Amino acid sequence: MEEQKKVGDNVSNEAVKRDAKSLWRSVRVFLSELLDIRSDTDRDSTIEAVKKDISFKGHNAWILIFSIFVASIGLNVSSTAVVIGAMLISPLMGPIVGIGLSLAINDIETLKRSLINLAVMIILSVLTATLYFAVSPISELTPELEARTYPTILDVLVAIFGGLALIVAKTKKGTIASVIFGVAIATALMPPLCTVGYGLAMGEWHYYAGAFYLFSINAVFIALSTFLVAKFLRFPMVKYANSKRRRFVTQMASLIALVVMIPSLYLFYILYKEQVFTSATKDYVTRVIRYEGAEVVKFSQDYKSKRIDVYLIGALVPKAKIEEWYTQLTEDASLADVSLKIHQGSDQSSQMAEQLSSAVKSGILEDLYVNNQQALADKNSQIQLLEDEINRLKASALPFQSLSEEVHINYENIARFGFSNTINTNFEKADTIPTFLIEWKPSLSERTKRNEEAKLKAWLKVKYNLDTLSVARY
């Protein structure tokens, strides 16, 4: 019996193992089919489409110029919708994708064309934006412009995944246009170039340097993403008849790819560290810098100097409490080498006074704006009510006797004439309409009656300065 039980257990275990292996195979097949993009890739058509989008001549050049103007206007008035619209119509990504693909397939001729057209694209875009901002009457730095003056780790991540989405969409049989439009918006190549033009027009070197740095990051990581996907999908390499030329081209393409990749990875690391520092300092100030009766007016952090400046207003914080804050700062591993400077209300330095003054002014202006908007809306409502009342009084105060005599002289075909105020409502608002009643002589034709009524209505409007009135028959 016991031997039979062991045999049964062994058979049961073998069945479970077979089922588990079968399930694992099914899962692997499902995942491979779900994530596989090689089977639906049209390599030849993709290469042809990328090469076609590289050139910036004729229509593409004019579309670029007009879209730069649209984007510059949007940035100038801080309109996100206008900037998005400009990014949808701009043909900026063609040469950048061309660089990544040409490096992946060792196509030196396409690489040259891509680099030349990329330079043409940048120069044309910057000149157009500079021209616009030089003649624009609005010169202040708007939030939309300021957001494009420095890169963050988020810009790098968006460029990487946006570039991956773009090239994957281009390689699919039947390109997914919606993805390409979405990547054009997400990677935001155009606004940094417009901001470069703004910096040049205003003579602010740190604006155009930061904006061009942001554009370069986006361009490099889009090209890098294209390179990686083309290698993953095994795009066919360009073959050269001369073996020495083939080796030279391969070596040059590999060298350029390394030159692009190594600084890109270093840049990614630096921006990542800066973002971690920024997030850690914000969390530290929010969580630690607290004292009853004192309020944080503003705080700033500088990654290069590893310093946090916190500005407080209200009750003075004791030295013991500030020392406690210093201790908590050094205990934080990500902020161990960071220095903290606390500025309190008793600090009469010009920097502290300026910070407090700016914060107070900002609050006062915001309150004034909100209050004025509300007061203006109330005044408009009162004016409308008074105008309606004046019109009603005008209509009710008509000198009916003299009016009827004048009507009788000018319109001899009127047999009877009357006047009343009619109150109408659409169940939201009531309105009083002056109504004139007329009875025509029977001998008058219908067409003549309508013409005479129109003339009478126009005359009464002018005579008594009425916006609305009604002419009706008995």
Short mmCIF file of C-alpha atoms in Angstrom, two decimals:
data_model
loop_
_atom_site.label_atom_id
_atom_site.label_comp_id
_atom_site.label_asym_id
_atom_site.label_seq_id
_atom_site.Cartn_x
_atom_site.Cartn_y
_atom_site.Cartn_z
CA MET A 1 0.00 0.00 0.00
CA GLU A 2 2.75 2.36 0.93
CA GLU A 3 4.61 1.67 -2.31
CA GLN A 4 1.46 2.35 -4.32
CA LYS A 5 1.00 5.65 -2.44
CA LYS A 6 4.60 6.69 -3.28
CA VAL A 7 4.08 5.84 -6.94
CA GLY A 8 0.86 7.88 -6.96
CA ASP A 9 2.64 10.83 -5.36
CA ASN A 10 5.45 10.66 -7.95
CA VAL A 11 2.95 10.61 -10.81
CA SER A 12 1.10 13.58 -9.29
CA ASN A 13 4.36 15.55 -8.89
CA GLU A 14 5.36 14.83 -12.49
CA ALA A 15 1.94 16.06 -13.69
CA VAL A 16 2.31 19.28 -11.69
CA LYS A 17 5.78 19.86 -13.15
CA ARG A 18 4.48 19.29 -16.70
CA ASP A 19 1.63 21.71 -16.09
CA ALA A 20 4.03 24.32 -14.67
CA LYS A 21 6.36 23.98 -17.67
CA SER A 22 3.42 24.24 -20.06
CA LEU A 23 2.16 27.35 -18.27
CA TRP A 24 5.61 28.96 -18.34
CA ARG A 25 5.92 28.24 -22.09
CA SER A 26 2.52 29.82 -22.68
CA VAL A 27 3.49 32.90 -20.68
CA ARG A 28 6.76 33.23 -22.61
CA VAL A 29 4.97 32.92 -25.95
CA PHE A 30 2.37 35.50 -24.88
CA LEU A 31 5.02 37.98 -23.69
CA SER A 32 7.16 37.50 -26.80
CA GLU A 33 4.17 38.13 -29.05
CA LEU A 34 3.05 41.08 -26.90
CA LEU A 35 6.41 42.87 -26.90
CA ASP A 36 7.87 41.71 -30.20
CA ILE A 37 8.36 44.54 -32.72
CA ARG A 38 10.73 42.81 -35.14
CA SER A 39 8.09 40.89 -37.06
CA ASP A 40 6.12 44.05 -37.89
CA THR A 41 9.15 46.19 -38.79
CA ASP A 42 9.60 47.52 -42.32
CA ARG A 43 13.32 48.32 -42.35
CA ASP A 44 13.67 49.49 -45.96
CA SER A 45 10.64 51.78 -45.80
CA THR A 46 11.85 53.19 -42.47
CA ILE A 47 15.28 54.06 -43.88
CA GLU A 48 13.66 55.65 -46.92
CA ALA A 49 11.21 57.67 -44.77
CA VAL A 50 13.96 58.89 -42.42
CA LYS A 51 16.13 60.00 -45.36
CA LYS A 52 13.16 61.82 -46.88
CA ASP A 53 12.54 63.79 -43.66
CA ILE A 54 16.16 64.96 -43.34
CA SER A 55 16.12 67.71 -45.96
CA PHE A 56 15.16 71.30 -45.01
CA LYS A 57 14.38 72.81 -48.37
CA GLY A 58 11.31 74.39 -49.93
CA HIS A 59 8.15 73.51 -48.06
CA ASN A 60 9.91 72.17 -44.96
CA ALA A 61 11.94 75.36 -44.57
CA TRP A 62 8.86 77.59 -44.78
CA ILE A 63 6.88 75.35 -42.42
CA LEU A 64 9.78 75.57 -39.94
CA ILE A 65 9.92 79.39 -40.19
CA PHE A 66 6.17 79.80 -39.69
CA SER A 67 6.06 77.31 -36.81
CA ILE A 68 8.97 79.13 -35.11
CA PHE A 69 7.01 82.37 -35.37
CA VAL A 70 3.94 80.68 -33.86
CA ALA A 71 5.97 79.13 -31.03
CA SER A 72 7.73 82.45 -30.31
CA ILE A 73 4.36 84.22 -30.06
CA GLY A 74 3.10 81.51 -27.70
CA LEU A 75 6.20 81.78 -25.49
CA ASN A 76 6.01 85.60 -25.62
CA VAL A 77 2.46 85.67 -24.26
CA SER A 78 2.93 82.52 -22.12
CA SER A 79 0.27 80.53 -24.00
CA THR A 80 0.86 76.77 -23.64
CA ALA A 81 -1.83 75.93 -26.22
CA VAL A 82 -0.15 78.05 -28.92
CA VAL A 83 3.27 76.50 -28.19
CA ILE A 84 1.79 72.99 -28.45
CA GLY A 85 0.17 73.89 -31.77
CA ALA A 86 3.52 75.12 -33.12
CA MET A 87 5.26 71.90 -32.06
CA LEU A 88 2.66 69.86 -33.92
CA ILE A 89 3.45 71.51 -37.26
CA SER A 90 7.24 71.81 -36.93
CA PRO A 91 9.47 69.38 -38.90
CA LEU A 92 12.39 69.50 -36.45
CA MET A 93 13.12 65.86 -35.69
CA GLY A 94 14.03 64.66 -39.21
CA PRO A 95 17.80 65.40 -39.14
CA ILE A 96 18.16 64.25 -35.52
CA VAL A 97 16.61 60.85 -36.27
CA GLY A 98 18.75 60.74 -39.41
CA ILE A 99 21.93 61.12 -37.33
CA GLY A 100 20.99 58.25 -35.02
CA LEU A 101 19.99 55.92 -37.87
CA SER A 102 23.03 56.72 -40.04
CA LEU A 103 25.37 55.95 -37.15
CA ALA A 104 23.60 52.64 -36.57
CA ILE A 105 23.87 51.50 -40.20
CA ASN A 106 27.32 53.06 -41.00
CA ASP A 107 25.85 55.42 -43.61
CA ILE A 108 28.36 58.27 -43.76
CA GLU A 109 26.60 60.11 -46.60
CA THR A 110 23.31 60.22 -44.67
CA LEU A 111 25.22 61.30 -41.57
CA LYS A 112 26.75 64.23 -43.46
CA ARG A 113 23.36 65.25 -44.84
CA SER A 114 21.80 64.99 -41.40
CA LEU A 115 24.48 67.11 -39.72
CA ILE A 116 24.33 69.79 -42.43
CA ASN A 117 20.53 69.96 -42.31
CA LEU A 118 20.57 69.99 -38.50
CA ALA A 119 22.89 73.02 -38.63
CA VAL A 120 20.62 74.69 -41.20
CA MET A 121 17.59 73.95 -39.02
CA ILE A 122 19.20 75.42 -35.90
CA ILE A 123 20.46 78.58 -37.66
CA LEU A 124 17.12 79.17 -39.42
CA SER A 125 15.14 78.63 -36.21
CA VAL A 126 17.36 80.87 -34.06
CA LEU A 127 17.44 83.67 -36.67
CA THR A 128 13.64 83.59 -37.01
CA ALA A 129 13.09 83.64 -33.23
CA THR A 130 15.70 86.40 -32.76
CA LEU A 131 13.99 88.52 -35.42
CA TYR A 132 10.61 88.09 -33.76
CA PHE A 133 11.78 88.92 -30.23
CA ALA A 134 13.83 91.89 -31.50
CA VAL A 135 10.70 93.58 -32.91
CA SER A 136 8.18 92.31 -30.33
CA PRO A 137 6.90 94.99 -27.94
CA ILE A 138 6.69 92.37 -25.14
CA SER A 139 10.17 91.81 -23.74
CA GLU A 140 9.70 90.39 -20.23
CA LEU A 141 10.70 86.83 -19.39
CA THR A 142 7.44 84.84 -19.25
CA PRO A 143 7.06 81.56 -17.30
CA GLU A 144 6.97 79.62 -20.59
CA LEU A 145 10.33 81.13 -21.64
CA GLU A 146 11.91 80.71 -18.22
CA ALA A 147 10.99 77.01 -18.15
CA ARG A 148 13.23 76.51 -21.23
CA THR A 149 16.37 78.15 -19.84
CA TYR A 150 17.72 75.13 -17.95
CA PRO A 151 17.56 71.33 -18.29
CA THR A 152 16.43 68.82 -15.67
CA ILE A 153 16.55 65.06 -15.35
CA LEU A 154 12.92 64.98 -16.51
CA ASP A 155 13.95 66.54 -19.85
CA VAL A 156 16.50 63.76 -20.33
CA LEU A 157 13.99 61.01 -19.49
CA VAL A 158 11.37 62.52 -21.79
CA ALA A 159 13.93 62.76 -24.62
CA ILE A 160 14.99 59.11 -24.12
CA PHE A 161 11.52 57.58 -24.01
CA GLY A 162 10.13 60.04 -26.54
CA GLY A 163 12.93 59.15 -28.95
CA LEU A 164 12.29 55.45 -28.41
CA ALA A 165 8.58 55.90 -29.08
CA LEU A 166 9.33 57.93 -32.21
CA ILE A 167 11.67 55.46 -33.89
CA VAL A 168 9.51 52.46 -32.91
CA ALA A 169 6.50 54.21 -34.47
CA LYS A 170 8.50 54.99 -37.63
CA THR A 171 9.67 51.38 -38.02
CA LYS A 172 6.14 49.94 -37.88
CA LYS A 173 4.48 49.02 -41.14
CA GLY A 174 2.07 51.91 -41.59
CA THR A 175 3.62 54.68 -39.47
CA ILE A 176 1.63 55.68 -36.39
CA ALA A 177 1.16 59.42 -36.99
CA SER A 178 -0.41 60.11 -33.58
CA VAL A 179 2.74 58.85 -31.84
CA ILE A 180 4.94 61.12 -33.95
CA PHE A 181 2.76 64.12 -33.10
CA GLY A 182 2.84 63.19 -29.42
CA VAL A 183 6.62 62.89 -29.42
CA ALA A 184 6.88 66.28 -31.16
CA ILE A 185 4.99 67.81 -28.22
CA ALA A 186 6.65 65.80 -25.44
CA THR A 187 10.29 66.25 -26.48
CA ALA A 188 9.75 70.01 -27.07
CA LEU A 189 12.64 70.71 -29.45
CA MET A 190 11.22 74.00 -30.73
CA PRO A 191 10.69 76.08 -27.52
CA PRO A 192 14.39 75.89 -26.48
CA LEU A 193 15.45 77.19 -29.90
CA CYS A 194 12.93 80.03 -29.62
CA THR A 195 14.34 80.81 -26.16
CA VAL A 196 17.85 80.92 -27.68
CA GLY A 197 16.50 83.60 -30.04
CA TYR A 198 14.99 85.46 -27.08
CA GLY A 199 18.32 85.40 -25.23
CA LEU A 200 20.16 86.74 -28.29
CA ALA A 201 17.57 89.46 -28.90
CA MET A 202 17.67 90.58 -25.24
CA GLY A 203 21.46 90.22 -24.92
CA GLU A 204 21.08 87.72 -22.04
CA TRP A 205 23.81 85.13 -22.59
CA HIS A 206 22.71 82.81 -19.74
CA TYR A 207 19.24 82.48 -21.31
CA TYR A 208 20.45 81.39 -24.73
CA ALA A 209 23.24 79.23 -23.27
CA GLY A 210 20.82 77.37 -20.99
CA ALA A 211 18.19 77.02 -23.72
CA PHE A 212 20.70 75.70 -26.26
CA TYR A 213 22.00 73.27 -23.63
CA LEU A 214 18.41 71.98 -23.19
CA PHE A 215 17.97 71.63 -26.96
CA SER A 216 21.28 69.77 -27.25
CA ILE A 217 20.25 67.31 -24.54
CA ASN A 218 16.94 66.57 -26.26
CA ALA A 219 18.62 66.18 -29.66
CA VAL A 220 21.41 63.91 -28.38
CA PHE A 221 19.10 61.56 -26.52
CA ILE A 222 16.60 61.33 -29.41
CA ALA A 223 19.50 60.42 -31.72
CA LEU A 224 20.84 57.96 -29.14
CA SER A 225 17.42 56.29 -28.79
CA THR A 226 17.19 55.98 -32.59
CA PHE A 227 20.68 54.42 -32.67
CA LEU A 228 19.82 51.83 -30.01
CA VAL A 229 16.50 50.79 -31.58
CA ALA A 230 18.06 50.51 -35.05
CA LYS A 231 20.77 48.26 -33.61
CA PHE A 232 18.20 46.19 -31.68
CA LEU A 233 16.09 45.68 -34.82
CA ARG A 234 19.22 44.80 -36.83
CA PHE A 235 18.80 47.32 -39.59
CA PRO A 236 20.90 46.34 -42.62
CA MET A 237 24.35 47.94 -42.66
CA VAL A 238 25.42 49.98 -45.69
CA LYS A 239 27.89 47.92 -47.72
CA TYR A 240 30.91 49.48 -49.41
CA ALA A 241 32.77 47.84 -52.30
CA ASN A 242 36.13 48.93 -50.94
CA SER A 243 37.03 46.89 -47.85
CA LYS A 244 39.33 49.64 -46.48
CA ARG A 245 36.54 52.21 -46.83
CA ARG A 246 34.11 49.82 -45.13
CA ARG A 247 36.44 49.39 -42.16
CA PHE A 248 37.07 53.13 -42.00
CA VAL A 249 33.35 53.94 -42.06
CA THR A 250 32.63 51.33 -39.37
CA GLN A 251 35.38 52.69 -37.14
CA MET A 252 34.26 56.31 -37.63
CA ALA A 253 30.60 55.46 -36.93
CA SER A 254 31.58 53.55 -33.79
CA LEU A 255 33.82 56.40 -32.64
CA ILE A 256 31.09 59.01 -33.15
CA ALA A 257 28.58 56.77 -31.36
CA LEU A 258 30.97 56.48 -28.38
CA VAL A 259 31.62 60.23 -28.41
CA VAL A 260 27.87 60.79 -28.23
CA MET A 261 27.07 58.05 -25.72
CA ILE A 262 29.78 58.58 -23.08
CA PRO A 263 29.12 62.31 -22.47
CA SER A 264 25.38 61.59 -22.61
CA LEU A 265 25.65 59.02 -19.84
CA TYR A 266 27.80 61.39 -17.78
CA LEU A 267 25.29 64.21 -18.37
CA PHE A 268 22.44 61.94 -17.34
CA TYR A 269 24.31 61.09 -14.11
CA ILE A 270 25.01 64.76 -13.29
CA LEU A 271 21.41 65.84 -13.91
CA TYR A 272 20.18 62.87 -11.89
CA LYS A 273 22.37 63.88 -8.94
CA GLU A 274 21.17 67.49 -9.23
CA GLN A 275 17.54 66.38 -9.27
CA VAL A 276 18.10 64.16 -6.21
CA PHE A 277 19.73 67.13 -4.43
CA THR A 278 16.82 69.44 -5.31
CA SER A 279 14.20 66.94 -4.16
CA ALA A 280 16.10 66.17 -0.94
CA THR A 281 16.47 69.87 -0.03
CA LYS A 282 12.77 70.55 -0.64
CA ASP A 283 11.83 67.57 1.51
CA TYR A 284 14.27 68.66 4.26
CA VAL A 285 12.96 72.25 4.42
CA THR A 286 9.31 71.14 4.38
CA ARG A 287 9.82 68.42 6.99
CA VAL A 288 12.44 69.90 9.34
CA ILE A 289 12.37 73.73 9.21
CA ARG A 290 9.41 74.26 11.51
CA TYR A 291 9.00 76.53 14.52
CA GLU A 292 5.86 77.88 16.12
CA GLY A 293 5.38 81.58 15.29
CA ALA A 294 7.91 81.53 12.41
CA GLU A 295 7.11 81.07 8.76
CA VAL A 296 9.34 80.14 5.80
CA VAL A 297 9.04 83.02 3.32
CA LYS A 298 11.32 81.48 0.72
CA PHE A 299 14.16 79.01 0.39
CA SER A 300 16.71 78.42 -2.35
CA GLN A 301 19.25 75.72 -3.05
CA ASP A 302 22.46 75.71 -5.11
CA TYR A 303 23.79 72.35 -6.25
CA LYS A 304 27.22 73.67 -7.24
CA SER A 305 27.99 75.35 -3.92
CA LYS A 306 26.01 72.73 -1.94
CA ARG A 307 24.14 75.39 -0.01
CA ILE A 308 20.59 75.93 1.24
CA ASP A 309 19.33 79.41 2.15
CA VAL A 310 16.11 79.61 4.19
CA TYR A 311 14.35 82.94 4.84
CA LEU A 312 12.10 83.12 7.93
CA ILE A 313 9.64 85.73 9.13
CA GLY A 314 7.85 86.00 12.48
CA ALA A 315 9.16 84.87 15.84
CA LEU A 316 12.93 84.55 16.22
CA VAL A 317 14.09 80.94 16.26
CA PRO A 318 16.46 80.14 19.17
CA LYS A 319 20.01 79.08 18.41
CA ALA A 320 19.40 75.71 20.05
CA LYS A 321 16.62 74.97 17.55
CA ILE A 322 18.77 76.05 14.61
CA GLU A 323 21.59 73.80 15.86
CA GLU A 324 19.06 70.94 15.94
CA TRP A 325 18.23 71.67 12.30
CA TYR A 326 21.96 71.59 11.43
CA THR A 327 22.32 68.23 13.15
CA GLN A 328 19.38 66.73 11.24
CA LEU A 329 20.90 68.02 8.00
CA THR A 330 24.22 66.26 8.60
CA GLU A 331 22.42 63.03 9.50
CA ASP A 332 20.76 62.96 6.07
CA ALA A 333 23.08 60.92 3.81
CA SER A 334 22.09 62.80 0.62
CA LEU A 335 22.71 66.21 2.29
CA ALA A 336 25.69 65.43 4.52
CA ASP A 337 28.05 67.84 2.71
CA VAL A 338 25.48 70.64 2.35
CA SER A 339 25.70 73.91 4.29
CA LEU A 340 22.59 75.63 5.72
CA LYS A 341 22.12 79.37 6.17
CA ILE A 342 19.09 80.62 8.15
CA HIS A 343 17.98 84.22 7.50
CA GLN A 344 15.59 85.55 10.15
CA GLY A 345 13.43 88.66 10.43
CA SER A 346 16.04 90.40 12.60
CA ASP A 347 18.56 90.05 9.78
CA GLN A 348 18.65 93.55 8.24
CA SER A 349 20.87 92.60 5.33
CA SER A 350 19.86 93.93 1.94
CA GLN A 351 19.32 90.40 0.64
CA MET A 352 16.87 89.58 3.45
CA ALA A 353 15.06 92.89 3.03
CA GLU A 354 14.79 92.30 -0.69
CA GLN A 355 13.39 88.78 -0.25
CA LEU A 356 10.79 89.91 2.30
CA SER A 357 9.91 92.99 0.25
CA SER A 358 9.38 90.89 -2.88
CA ALA A 359 7.21 88.36 -1.01
CA VAL A 360 5.09 91.08 0.64
CA LYS A 361 4.69 93.00 -2.62
CA SER A 362 3.69 89.85 -4.44
CA GLY A 363 1.02 89.06 -1.83
CA ILE A 364 -0.35 92.61 -1.84
CA LEU A 365 -0.53 92.75 -5.64
CA GLU A 366 -2.27 89.38 -5.78
CA ASP A 367 -4.87 90.50 -3.19
CA LEU A 368 -5.42 93.80 -5.03
CA TYR A 369 -5.91 92.01 -8.32
CA VAL A 370 -8.46 89.55 -6.91
CA ASN A 371 -10.35 92.28 -5.04
CA ASN A 372 -10.38 94.62 -8.04
CA GLN A 373 -11.68 91.87 -10.32
CA GLN A 374 -14.55 91.20 -7.91
CA ALA A 375 -15.31 94.93 -7.49
CA LEU A 376 -15.29 95.39 -11.26
CA ALA A 377 -17.73 92.52 -11.75
CA ASP A 378 -20.05 94.01 -9.09
CA LYS A 379 -19.89 97.45 -10.73
CA ASN A 380 -20.72 95.99 -14.13
CA SER A 381 -23.78 94.26 -12.68
CA GLN A 382 -24.95 97.50 -11.07
CA ILE A 383 -24.45 99.45 -14.31
CA GLN A 384 -26.49 96.88 -16.24
CA LEU A 385 -29.33 97.08 -13.72
CA LEU A 386 -29.34 100.90 -13.87
CA GLU A 387 -29.35 100.89 -17.68
CA ASP A 388 -32.33 98.52 -17.71
CA GLU A 389 -34.15 100.75 -15.22
CA ILE A 390 -33.43 103.88 -17.29
CA ASN A 391 -34.76 102.22 -20.45
CA ARG A 392 -37.89 101.17 -18.57
CA LEU A 393 -38.46 104.68 -17.26
CA LYS A 394 -37.87 106.14 -20.70
CA ALA A 395 -40.47 103.84 -22.20
CA SER A 396 -43.04 104.53 -19.45
CA ALA A 397 -42.57 108.31 -19.69
CA LEU A 398 -43.45 108.69 -23.39
CA PRO A 399 -45.62 111.80 -24.09
CA PHE A 400 -48.40 109.71 -25.62
CA GLN A 401 -50.73 112.62 -26.51
CA SER A 402 -48.17 114.55 -28.57
CA LEU A 403 -46.83 111.31 -30.06
CA SER A 404 -50.27 110.21 -31.23
CA GLU A 405 -50.87 113.59 -32.89
CA GLU A 406 -47.54 113.37 -34.71
CA VAL A 407 -48.26 109.78 -35.82
CA HIS A 408 -51.69 110.83 -37.11
CA ILE A 409 -50.08 113.59 -39.25
CA ASN A 410 -47.26 111.41 -40.65
CA TYR A 411 -49.21 108.15 -41.08
CA GLU A 412 -52.71 109.05 -42.34
CA ASN A 413 -53.61 105.40 -43.02
CA ILE A 414 -53.52 104.51 -39.29
CA ALA A 415 -57.09 104.26 -37.99
CA ARG A 416 -56.19 103.66 -34.33
CA PHE A 417 -52.92 103.97 -32.33
CA GLY A 418 -52.03 102.76 -28.84
CA PHE A 419 -49.10 102.20 -26.48
CA SER A 420 -48.27 99.90 -23.55
CA ASN A 421 -45.26 98.33 -21.75
CA THR A 422 -45.07 94.56 -22.19
CA ILE A 423 -43.13 92.51 -19.63
CA ASN A 424 -41.43 89.41 -21.12
CA THR A 425 -39.29 86.76 -19.46
CA ASN A 426 -37.22 83.71 -20.54
CA PHE A 427 -37.50 82.44 -16.93
CA GLU A 428 -33.97 83.69 -16.22
CA LYS A 429 -34.36 87.44 -16.77
CA ALA A 430 -37.40 89.74 -17.13
CA ASP A 431 -37.44 92.59 -19.65
CA THR A 432 -39.87 95.49 -20.26
CA ILE A 433 -40.48 96.16 -23.96
CA PRO A 434 -42.33 99.29 -25.24
CA THR A 435 -45.14 98.04 -27.49
CA PHE A 436 -46.98 100.25 -30.02
CA LEU A 437 -50.41 99.04 -31.21
CA ILE A 438 -51.73 99.93 -34.67
CA GLU A 439 -55.00 99.43 -36.56
CA TRP A 440 -54.71 100.17 -40.29
CA LYS A 441 -57.49 101.31 -42.60
CA PRO A 442 -59.05 98.33 -44.42
CA SER A 443 -58.26 99.71 -47.88
CA LEU A 444 -54.47 99.32 -47.29
CA SER A 445 -52.68 96.29 -48.82
CA GLU A 446 -50.72 93.87 -46.62
CA ARG A 447 -47.43 94.71 -48.31
CA THR A 448 -47.94 98.44 -47.71
CA LYS A 449 -48.83 97.77 -44.08
CA ARG A 450 -45.56 95.86 -43.49
CA ASN A 451 -43.47 98.62 -45.16
CA GLU A 452 -45.19 101.34 -43.13
CA GLU A 453 -44.74 99.38 -39.89
CA ALA A 454 -41.00 99.00 -40.56
CA LYS A 455 -40.65 102.76 -41.19
CA LEU A 456 -42.65 103.57 -38.05
CA LYS A 457 -40.53 101.23 -35.93
CA ALA A 458 -37.26 102.76 -37.19
CA TRP A 459 -38.56 106.30 -36.62
CA LEU A 460 -39.70 105.55 -33.03
CA LYS A 461 -36.31 103.97 -32.17
CA VAL A 462 -34.45 107.09 -33.29
CA LYS A 463 -36.96 109.55 -31.79
CA TYR A 464 -36.92 108.06 -28.27
CA ASN A 465 -33.47 106.41 -28.34
CA LEU A 466 -34.86 102.92 -27.69
CA ASP A 467 -32.80 99.77 -28.17
CA THR A 468 -35.82 97.49 -28.43
CA LEU A 469 -39.48 98.06 -29.14
CA SER A 470 -42.34 96.17 -30.69
CA VAL A 471 -44.98 97.21 -33.22
CA ALA A 472 -48.11 95.05 -33.13
CA ARG A 473 -51.63 95.21 -34.59
CA TYR A 474 -54.92 95.31 -32.76
#
